[in-house]
Coordinates of C-alpha atoms in Angstrom, one line a residue:
Chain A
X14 CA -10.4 3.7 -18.3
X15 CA -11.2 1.5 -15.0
X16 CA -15.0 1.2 -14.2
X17 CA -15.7 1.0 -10.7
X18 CA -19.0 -0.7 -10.3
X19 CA -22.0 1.0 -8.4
X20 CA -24.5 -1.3 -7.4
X21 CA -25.0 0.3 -4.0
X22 CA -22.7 -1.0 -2.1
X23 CA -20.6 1.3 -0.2
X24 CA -17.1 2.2 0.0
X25 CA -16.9 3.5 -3.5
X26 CA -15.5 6.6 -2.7
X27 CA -12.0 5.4 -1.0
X28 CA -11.2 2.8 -3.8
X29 CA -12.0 5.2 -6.8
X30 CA -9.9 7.8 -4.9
X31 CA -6.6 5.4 -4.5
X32 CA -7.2 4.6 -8.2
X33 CA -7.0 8.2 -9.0
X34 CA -4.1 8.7 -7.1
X35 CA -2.4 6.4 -9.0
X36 CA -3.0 8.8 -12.0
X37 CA -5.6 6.3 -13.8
X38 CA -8.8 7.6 -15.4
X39 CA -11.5 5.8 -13.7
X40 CA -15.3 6.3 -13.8
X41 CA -17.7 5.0 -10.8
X42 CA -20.6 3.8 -13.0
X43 CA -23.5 1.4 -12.9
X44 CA -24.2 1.8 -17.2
X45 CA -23.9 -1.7 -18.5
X46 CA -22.2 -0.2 -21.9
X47 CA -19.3 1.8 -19.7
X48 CA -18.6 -1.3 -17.9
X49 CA -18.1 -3.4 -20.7
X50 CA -16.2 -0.7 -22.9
X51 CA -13.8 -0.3 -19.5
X52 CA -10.2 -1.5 -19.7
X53 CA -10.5 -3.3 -15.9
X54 CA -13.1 -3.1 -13.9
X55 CA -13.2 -3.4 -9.9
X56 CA -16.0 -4.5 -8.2
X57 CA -15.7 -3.3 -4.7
X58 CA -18.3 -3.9 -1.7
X59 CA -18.9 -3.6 2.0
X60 CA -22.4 -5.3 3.5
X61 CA -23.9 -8.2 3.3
X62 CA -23.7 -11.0 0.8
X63 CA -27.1 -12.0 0.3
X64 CA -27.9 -8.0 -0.4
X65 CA -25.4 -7.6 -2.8
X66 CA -26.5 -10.2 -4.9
X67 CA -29.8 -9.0 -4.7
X68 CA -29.0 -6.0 -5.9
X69 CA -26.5 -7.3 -8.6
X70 CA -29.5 -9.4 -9.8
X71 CA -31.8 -6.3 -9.7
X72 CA -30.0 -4.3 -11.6
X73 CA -28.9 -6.6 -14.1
X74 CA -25.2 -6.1 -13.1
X75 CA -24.5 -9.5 -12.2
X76 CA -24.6 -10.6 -16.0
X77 CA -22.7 -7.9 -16.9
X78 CA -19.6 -8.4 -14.2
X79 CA -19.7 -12.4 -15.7
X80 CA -19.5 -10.6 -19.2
X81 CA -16.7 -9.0 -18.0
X82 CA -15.1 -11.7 -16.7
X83 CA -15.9 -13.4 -19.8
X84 CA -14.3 -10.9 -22.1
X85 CA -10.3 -11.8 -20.6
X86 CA -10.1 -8.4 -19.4
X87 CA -9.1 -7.3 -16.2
X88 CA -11.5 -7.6 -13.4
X89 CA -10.9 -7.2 -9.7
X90 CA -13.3 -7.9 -6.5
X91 CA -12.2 -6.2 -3.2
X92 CA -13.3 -7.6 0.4
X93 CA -17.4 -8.7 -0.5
X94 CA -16.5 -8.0 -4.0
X95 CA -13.9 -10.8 -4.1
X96 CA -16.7 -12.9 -2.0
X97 CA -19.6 -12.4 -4.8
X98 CA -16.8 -14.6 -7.8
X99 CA -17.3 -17.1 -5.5
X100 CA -20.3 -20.1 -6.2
X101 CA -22.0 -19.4 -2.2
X102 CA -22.3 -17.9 0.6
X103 CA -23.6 -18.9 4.0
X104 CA -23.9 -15.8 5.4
X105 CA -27.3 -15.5 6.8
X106 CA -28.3 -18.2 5.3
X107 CA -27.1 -19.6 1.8
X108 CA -26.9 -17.6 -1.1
X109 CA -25.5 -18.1 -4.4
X110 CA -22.7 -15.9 -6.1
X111 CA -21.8 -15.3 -9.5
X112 CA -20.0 -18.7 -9.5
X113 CA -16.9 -17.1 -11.4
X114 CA -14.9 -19.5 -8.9
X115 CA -15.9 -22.2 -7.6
X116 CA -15.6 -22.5 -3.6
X117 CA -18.1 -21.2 -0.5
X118 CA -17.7 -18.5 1.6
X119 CA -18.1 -19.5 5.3
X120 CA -18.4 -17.8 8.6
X121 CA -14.8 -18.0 10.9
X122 CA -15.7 -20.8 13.0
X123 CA -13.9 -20.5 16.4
X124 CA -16.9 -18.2 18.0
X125 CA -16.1 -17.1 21.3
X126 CA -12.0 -18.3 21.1
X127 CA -11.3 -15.0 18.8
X128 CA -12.3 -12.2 18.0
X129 CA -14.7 -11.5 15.4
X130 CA -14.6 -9.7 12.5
X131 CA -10.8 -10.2 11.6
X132 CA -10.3 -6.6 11.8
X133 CA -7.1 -4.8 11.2
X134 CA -3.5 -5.4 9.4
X135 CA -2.1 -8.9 8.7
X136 CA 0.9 -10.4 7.2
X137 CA 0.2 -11.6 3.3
X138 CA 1.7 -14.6 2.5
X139 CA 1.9 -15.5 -1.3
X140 CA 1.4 -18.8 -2.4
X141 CA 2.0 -18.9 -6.3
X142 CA 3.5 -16.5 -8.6
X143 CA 0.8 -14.0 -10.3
X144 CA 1.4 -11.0 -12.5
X145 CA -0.3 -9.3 -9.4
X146 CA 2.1 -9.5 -7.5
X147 CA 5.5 -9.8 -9.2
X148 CA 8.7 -8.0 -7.5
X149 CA 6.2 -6.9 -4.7
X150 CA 7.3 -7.5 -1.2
X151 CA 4.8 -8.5 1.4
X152 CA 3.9 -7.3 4.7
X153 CA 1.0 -5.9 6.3
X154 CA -2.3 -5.5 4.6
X155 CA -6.1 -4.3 6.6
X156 CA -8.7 -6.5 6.4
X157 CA -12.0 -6.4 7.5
X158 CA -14.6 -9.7 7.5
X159 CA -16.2 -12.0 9.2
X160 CA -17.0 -14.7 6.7
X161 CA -14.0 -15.5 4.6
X162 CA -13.7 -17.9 1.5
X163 CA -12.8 -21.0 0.6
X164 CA -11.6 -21.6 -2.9
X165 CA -12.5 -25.1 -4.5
X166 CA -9.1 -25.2 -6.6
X167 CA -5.7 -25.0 -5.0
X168 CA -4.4 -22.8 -8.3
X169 CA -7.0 -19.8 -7.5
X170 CA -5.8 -19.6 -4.2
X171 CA -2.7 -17.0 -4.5
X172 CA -2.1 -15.8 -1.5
X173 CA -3.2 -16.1 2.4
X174 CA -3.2 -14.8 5.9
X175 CA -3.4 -16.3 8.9
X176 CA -6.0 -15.5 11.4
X177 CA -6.5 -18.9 14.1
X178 CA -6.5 -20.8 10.6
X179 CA -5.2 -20.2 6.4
X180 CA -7.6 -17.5 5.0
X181 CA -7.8 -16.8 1.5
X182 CA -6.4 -13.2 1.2
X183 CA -6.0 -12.7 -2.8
X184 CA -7.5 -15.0 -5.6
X185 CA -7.3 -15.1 -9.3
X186 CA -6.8 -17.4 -12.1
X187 CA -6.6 -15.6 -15.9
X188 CA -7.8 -12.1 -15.7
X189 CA -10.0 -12.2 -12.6
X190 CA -8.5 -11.6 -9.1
X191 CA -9.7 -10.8 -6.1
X192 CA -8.1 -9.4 -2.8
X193 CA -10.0 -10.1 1.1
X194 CA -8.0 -7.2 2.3
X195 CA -8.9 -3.2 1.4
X196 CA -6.0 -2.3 -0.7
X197 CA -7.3 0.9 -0.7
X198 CA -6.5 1.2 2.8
X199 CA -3.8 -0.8 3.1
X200 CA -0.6 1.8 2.6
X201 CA 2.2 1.9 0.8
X202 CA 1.6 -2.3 0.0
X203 CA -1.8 -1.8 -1.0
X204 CA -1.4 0.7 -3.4
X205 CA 1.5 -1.7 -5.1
X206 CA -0.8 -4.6 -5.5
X207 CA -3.6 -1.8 -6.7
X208 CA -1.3 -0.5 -9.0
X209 CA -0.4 -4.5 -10.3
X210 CA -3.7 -4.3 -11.5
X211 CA -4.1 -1.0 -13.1
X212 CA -0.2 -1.6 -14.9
X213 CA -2.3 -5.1 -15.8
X214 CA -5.3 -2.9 -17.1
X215 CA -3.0 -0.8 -19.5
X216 CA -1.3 -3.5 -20.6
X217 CA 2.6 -2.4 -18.9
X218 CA 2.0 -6.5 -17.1
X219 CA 0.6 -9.3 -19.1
X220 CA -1.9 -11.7 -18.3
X221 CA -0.5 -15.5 -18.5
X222 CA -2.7 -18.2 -18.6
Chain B
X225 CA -0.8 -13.5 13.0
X226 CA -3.1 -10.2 13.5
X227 CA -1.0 -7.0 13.8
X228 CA -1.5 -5.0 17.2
X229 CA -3.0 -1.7 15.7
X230 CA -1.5 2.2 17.6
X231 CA -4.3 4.8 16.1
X232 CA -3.6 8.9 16.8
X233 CA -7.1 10.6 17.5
X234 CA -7.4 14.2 16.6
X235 CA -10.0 16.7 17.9
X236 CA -11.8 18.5 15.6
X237 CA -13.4 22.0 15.4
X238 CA -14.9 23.8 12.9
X239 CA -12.6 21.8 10.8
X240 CA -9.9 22.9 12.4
X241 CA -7.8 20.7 14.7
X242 CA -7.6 21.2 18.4
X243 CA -5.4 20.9 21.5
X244 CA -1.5 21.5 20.4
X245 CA 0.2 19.8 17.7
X246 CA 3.7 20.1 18.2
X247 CA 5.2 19.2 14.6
X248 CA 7.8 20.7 12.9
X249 CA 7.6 21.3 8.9
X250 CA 3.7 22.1 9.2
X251 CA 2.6 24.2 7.0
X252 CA -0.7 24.5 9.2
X253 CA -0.6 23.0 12.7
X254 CA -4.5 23.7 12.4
X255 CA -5.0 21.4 9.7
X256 CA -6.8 17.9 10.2
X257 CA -5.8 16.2 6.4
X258 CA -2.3 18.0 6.7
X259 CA -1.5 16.0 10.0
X260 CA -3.5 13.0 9.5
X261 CA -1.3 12.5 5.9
X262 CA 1.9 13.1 8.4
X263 CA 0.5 10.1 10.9
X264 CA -0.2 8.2 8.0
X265 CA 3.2 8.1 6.7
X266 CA 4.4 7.9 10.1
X267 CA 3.0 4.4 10.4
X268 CA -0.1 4.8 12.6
X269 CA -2.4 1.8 11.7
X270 CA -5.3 3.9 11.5
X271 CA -6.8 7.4 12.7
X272 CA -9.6 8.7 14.8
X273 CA -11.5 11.9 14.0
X274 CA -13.2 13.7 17.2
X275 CA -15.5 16.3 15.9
X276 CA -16.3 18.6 18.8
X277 CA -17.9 21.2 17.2
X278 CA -21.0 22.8 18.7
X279 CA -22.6 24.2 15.8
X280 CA -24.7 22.8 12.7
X281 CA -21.9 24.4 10.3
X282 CA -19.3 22.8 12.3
X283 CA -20.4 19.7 11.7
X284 CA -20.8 20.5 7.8
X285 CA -17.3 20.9 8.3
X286 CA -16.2 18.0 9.0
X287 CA -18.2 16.1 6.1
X288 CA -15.1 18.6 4.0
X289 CA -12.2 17.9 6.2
X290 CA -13.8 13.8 5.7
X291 CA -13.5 14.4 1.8
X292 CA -10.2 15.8 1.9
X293 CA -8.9 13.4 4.2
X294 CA -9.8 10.5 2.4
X295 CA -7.9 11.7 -0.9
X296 CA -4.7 11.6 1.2
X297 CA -4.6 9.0 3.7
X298 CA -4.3 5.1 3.0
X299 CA -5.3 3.8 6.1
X300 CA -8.4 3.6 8.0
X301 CA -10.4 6.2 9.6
X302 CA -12.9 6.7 12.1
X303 CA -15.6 9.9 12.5
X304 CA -17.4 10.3 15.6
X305 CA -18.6 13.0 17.7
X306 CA -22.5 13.9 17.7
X307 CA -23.8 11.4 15.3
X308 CA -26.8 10.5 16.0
X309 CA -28.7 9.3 12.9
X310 CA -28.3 6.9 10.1
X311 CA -28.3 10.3 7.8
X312 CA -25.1 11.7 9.9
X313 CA -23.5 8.2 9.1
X314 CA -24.6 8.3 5.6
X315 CA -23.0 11.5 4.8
X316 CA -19.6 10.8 6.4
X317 CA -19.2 7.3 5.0
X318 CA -20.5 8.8 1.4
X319 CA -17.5 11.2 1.8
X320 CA -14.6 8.5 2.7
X321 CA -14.8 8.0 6.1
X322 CA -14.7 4.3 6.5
X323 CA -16.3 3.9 10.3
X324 CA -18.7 5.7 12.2
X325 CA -18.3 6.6 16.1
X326 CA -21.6 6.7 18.4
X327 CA -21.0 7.6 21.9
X328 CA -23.9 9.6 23.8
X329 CA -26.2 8.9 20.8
X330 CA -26.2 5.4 21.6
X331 CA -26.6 5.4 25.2
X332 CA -30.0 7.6 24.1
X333 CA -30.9 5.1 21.2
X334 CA -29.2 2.2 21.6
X335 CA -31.4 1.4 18.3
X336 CA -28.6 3.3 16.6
X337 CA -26.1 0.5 16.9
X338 CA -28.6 -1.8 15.0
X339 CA -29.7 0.4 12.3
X340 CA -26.4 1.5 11.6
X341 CA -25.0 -1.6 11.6
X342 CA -27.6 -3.1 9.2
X343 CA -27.5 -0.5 6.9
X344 CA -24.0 0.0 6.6
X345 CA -22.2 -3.2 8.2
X346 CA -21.1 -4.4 11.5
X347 CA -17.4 -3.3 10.5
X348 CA -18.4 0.4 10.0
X349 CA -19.8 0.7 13.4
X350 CA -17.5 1.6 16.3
X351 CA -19.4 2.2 19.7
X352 CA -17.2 4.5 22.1
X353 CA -17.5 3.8 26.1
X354 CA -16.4 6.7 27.9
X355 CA -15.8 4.7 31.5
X356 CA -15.5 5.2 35.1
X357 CA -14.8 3.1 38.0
X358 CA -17.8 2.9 40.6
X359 CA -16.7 2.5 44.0
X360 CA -20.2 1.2 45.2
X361 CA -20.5 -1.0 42.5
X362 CA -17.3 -2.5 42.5
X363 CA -18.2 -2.0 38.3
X364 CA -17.0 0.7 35.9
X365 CA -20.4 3.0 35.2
X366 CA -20.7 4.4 31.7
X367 CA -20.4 8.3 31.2
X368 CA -22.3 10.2 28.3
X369 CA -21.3 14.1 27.0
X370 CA -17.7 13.6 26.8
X371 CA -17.4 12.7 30.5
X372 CA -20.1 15.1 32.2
X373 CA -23.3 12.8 32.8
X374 CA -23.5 9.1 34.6
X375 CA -26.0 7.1 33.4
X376 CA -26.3 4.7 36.1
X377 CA -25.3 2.1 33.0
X378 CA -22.9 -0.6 33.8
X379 CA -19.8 -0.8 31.1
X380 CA -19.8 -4.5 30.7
X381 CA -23.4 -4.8 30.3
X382 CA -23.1 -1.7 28.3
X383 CA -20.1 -3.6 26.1
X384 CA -22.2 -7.0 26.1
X385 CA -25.4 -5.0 24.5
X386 CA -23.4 -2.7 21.9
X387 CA -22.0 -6.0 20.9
X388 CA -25.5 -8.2 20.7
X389 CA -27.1 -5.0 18.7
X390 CA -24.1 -5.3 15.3
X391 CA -21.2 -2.9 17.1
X392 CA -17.9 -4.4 15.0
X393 CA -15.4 -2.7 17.4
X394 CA -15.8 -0.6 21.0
X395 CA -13.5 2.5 21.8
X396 CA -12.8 2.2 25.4
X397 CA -11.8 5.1 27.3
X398 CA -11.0 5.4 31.4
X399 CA -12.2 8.5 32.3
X400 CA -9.9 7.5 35.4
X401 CA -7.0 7.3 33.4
X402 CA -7.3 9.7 30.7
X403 CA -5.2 12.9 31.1
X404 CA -3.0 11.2 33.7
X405 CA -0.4 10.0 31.7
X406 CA 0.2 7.0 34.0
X407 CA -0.6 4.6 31.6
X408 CA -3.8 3.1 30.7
X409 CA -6.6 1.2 32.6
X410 CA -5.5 -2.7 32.6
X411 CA -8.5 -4.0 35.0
X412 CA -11.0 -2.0 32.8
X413 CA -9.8 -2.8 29.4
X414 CA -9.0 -6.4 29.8
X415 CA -12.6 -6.4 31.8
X416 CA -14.5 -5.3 28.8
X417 CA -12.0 -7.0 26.0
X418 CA -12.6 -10.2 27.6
X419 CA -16.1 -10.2 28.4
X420 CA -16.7 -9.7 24.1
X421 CA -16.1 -11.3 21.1
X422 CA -15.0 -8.1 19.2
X423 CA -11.9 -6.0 19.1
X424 CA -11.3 -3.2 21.8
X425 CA -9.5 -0.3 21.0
X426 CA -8.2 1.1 25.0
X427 CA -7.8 4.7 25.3
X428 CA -6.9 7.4 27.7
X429 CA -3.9 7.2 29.8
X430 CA -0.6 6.6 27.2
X431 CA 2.3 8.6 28.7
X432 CA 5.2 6.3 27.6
X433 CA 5.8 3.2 24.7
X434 CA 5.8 1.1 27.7
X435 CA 2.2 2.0 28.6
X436 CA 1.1 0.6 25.4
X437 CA 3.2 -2.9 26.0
X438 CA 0.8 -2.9 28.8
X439 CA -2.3 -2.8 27.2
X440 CA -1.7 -5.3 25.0
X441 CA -0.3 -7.9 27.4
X442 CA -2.1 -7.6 30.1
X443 CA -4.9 -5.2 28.8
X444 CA -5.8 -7.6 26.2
X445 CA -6.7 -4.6 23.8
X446 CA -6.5 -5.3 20.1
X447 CA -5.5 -1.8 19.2
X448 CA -4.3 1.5 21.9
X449 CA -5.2 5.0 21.1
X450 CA -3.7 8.4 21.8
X451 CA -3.8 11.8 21.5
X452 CA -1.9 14.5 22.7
X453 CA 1.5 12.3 23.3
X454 CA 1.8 12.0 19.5
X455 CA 0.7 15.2 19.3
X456 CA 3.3 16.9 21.2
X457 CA 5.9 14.7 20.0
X458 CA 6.8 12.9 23.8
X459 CA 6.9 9.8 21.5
X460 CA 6.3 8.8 17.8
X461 CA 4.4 6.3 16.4
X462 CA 7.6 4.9 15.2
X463 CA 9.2 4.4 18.8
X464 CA 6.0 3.0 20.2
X465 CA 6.3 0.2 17.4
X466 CA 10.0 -0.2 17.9
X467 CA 9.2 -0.9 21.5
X468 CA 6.7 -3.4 21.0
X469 CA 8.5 -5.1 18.4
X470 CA 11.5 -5.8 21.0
X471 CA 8.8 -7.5 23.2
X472 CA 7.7 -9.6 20.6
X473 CA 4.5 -8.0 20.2
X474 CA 3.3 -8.3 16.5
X475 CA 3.1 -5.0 14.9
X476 CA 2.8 -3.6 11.3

């Protein structure tokens, strides 16, 4: 079972429907107790950071998703989701993550010379070898940000784009990852990576250290 | 580098797709998540519902077709067509869509744009400029009710203020160009691209893969959209990226 965590912020429905199309049980749930009984959880997000962590906070779920994290099993932020591991933000002023990574997420700087957000498909490059994305050829993946992150440790950085400068596209050290990108939106390529993690989940990849 | 995006729009009516569709091996030419599945596999970068229906059970509709589409496609997709409250966006985005069109809405209540924006994101907010080239003014004037009423509004201004109020992306159609087939409006679309900091998707006017070449290079758009050229088959998605790619152009 995959628990994809509800803590009111959007996009739920299209990342628990490309996890059911892979043929995974999944449940979209804020209950504490499901989360932690889950066999990966994904902690998606569209918005803003500051109100994500509020209502992480509120709810309690912030705790529970460094638990999670805590417990070696599979756990994957999308887009503000993979944003949140981080220590801070400075959007809209600064705000503090759940510090599962260390490293800020800042605004592209650049305003004016480029277009802002960074909005549509862009070449992945990988850096390091991860079970996430063994044998998986990359390409073309659709992101969506305007603040992107910058990971303290070279080793959680796995893959980037390019966008004017390096941006972090997928992070992960142990059993946490996170992607920039929407996989769930990202075609045939997305769905391989999002099926990495749910092989990953059901234990068909393991986990190195 | 950032991929140049080629999005098919379909009209929608009472859930049921408008204008021809001229593809073999339907099942259901009528059928919105049936050809928006085909574009998707096709390689279109992303996909643009128009809902033109007139009627409160029309647009209930679409929330369905929204639902379905979303269990079948893997790429982006934008609703528009007679939003005009944070509730219309609400219920569309709850059922998969991913951004939210306002056109004639947001000429009305241009206080739209921000509540949207705050409440769902910048990114989920696409503002559509339906534009047409005022002699007098020397100026493009903006055009509400799919094309029928000037509103004395200039489109750059226009552009500038959708942009300052959270729009992540404008939809920029030539009412000059659109239905012509000559190709689509350079002077307007690099007008507007260059004149904000978001992306501009240009539309109206594709007759040929050359025409889109166009746009990009000299239009400056960040993504071109069609409709009835795909529809009909004149040219595929497919060919359209083939031709850009032999120009160098950076496409998925």
């Amino acid at each position: 079972m995959i628990a994809i965590i509800d803590y009111g912020m959007g996009n739920l429905h299209s990342v628990s429907n490309a996890v059911e199309r892979l043929g995974c049980e999944m449940i979209v749930t804020s209950d504490p107790e499901r989360i932690l009984a889950a066999d990966g959880a994904i902690l998606p997000g569209v918005g803003a950071f500051g109100d994500a962590m509020v209502n992480l906070r509120d709810t309690g779920l912030a705790d529970v998703v460094k638990a999670y994290a805590a417990s070696g099993k599979p756990l994957l932020g999308i887009c503000l989701g993979m944003q949140l591991l981080f220590t801070e933000s400075e959007e809209h002023g600064v705000h503090q993550g759940l510090d599962l990574l260390p490293g800020r997420v800042v605004r592209f700087a650049g305003e004016g010379d480029y277009k802002i957000p960074h909005m549509g498909w862009n070449d992945l490059a990988f850096k390091q070898e991860s079970p996430l994305f063994e044998g998986v050829e990359p390409g073309h993946v659709y992101f969506v940000h305007s603040y992107h992150a910058l990971p303290e440790r070279e080793s959680d950085l796995l893959a980037v784009t390019d966008y004017h400068q390096p941006v972090t596209a997928i992070v992960g050290r142990g059993s946490l990852f996170g992607m920039q990108f929407h996989p769930e939106k990202s075609g045939e390529l997305g769905m391989a990576l999002l099926r990495k993690f749910t092989d990953m989940t059901f234990g068909k990849t393991t986990i190195k250290d | 580098m950032l991929a140049k995006r080629i999005i098919p729009c379909l009209d929608v009516k009472d859930g049921r797709v408008v204008k021809g569709v001229n593809f073999v091996n339907l099942r259901d030419a009528g059928d919105p998540v049936e050809l928006a599945a085909i574009y998707d596999r096709e390689g279109a970068d992303e996909l643009v519902f128009l809902d033109i229906s007139a009627s409160v059970e029309g647009r209930a509709t679409m929330v369905e077709v929204v639902r379905r589409t979303a269990g079948e496609i893997t790429i982006p997709f934008t609703v528009g067509g007679g939003i005009s409250a944070v509730e219309d966006m609400k219920r569309l985005l709850r059922a998969g869509a991913d951004k939210i069109g306002i056109n004639t809405a947001a000429i009305r209540n241009p206080g739209l744009i921000t509540d949207g924006s705050r409440t769902f994101g910048a990114q989920c907010i696409v503002v559509a400029i339906d534009a047409k080239y005022n002699a007098e003014w020397e100026e493009w004037e903006v055009f509400t009710h799919g094309g029928r009423n000037a509103t004395g509004i200039r489109a750059l201004a226009w552009a500038q203020e959708a942009e300052r109020r959270g729009a992540g992306e404008l939809l920029l159609t030539s009412m000059d160009a659109d239905g012509t087939k000559d190709g689509f409006d350079i002077a307007l679309t690099k007008a507007v691209s260059s004149s904000v900091g978001i992306p501009v998707i240009a539309s109206g006017g594709a007759g040929n893969a050359e025409h889109f070449a166009n746009v990009f290079a000299e239009g400056q758009a960040d993504a071109a959209l069609a409709a009835s050229i795909f529809h009909y088959k004149e040219v595929s998605v497919q060919e359209v990226k083939a031709n850009l790619r032999g120009k160098g152009v950076n496409v998925r």
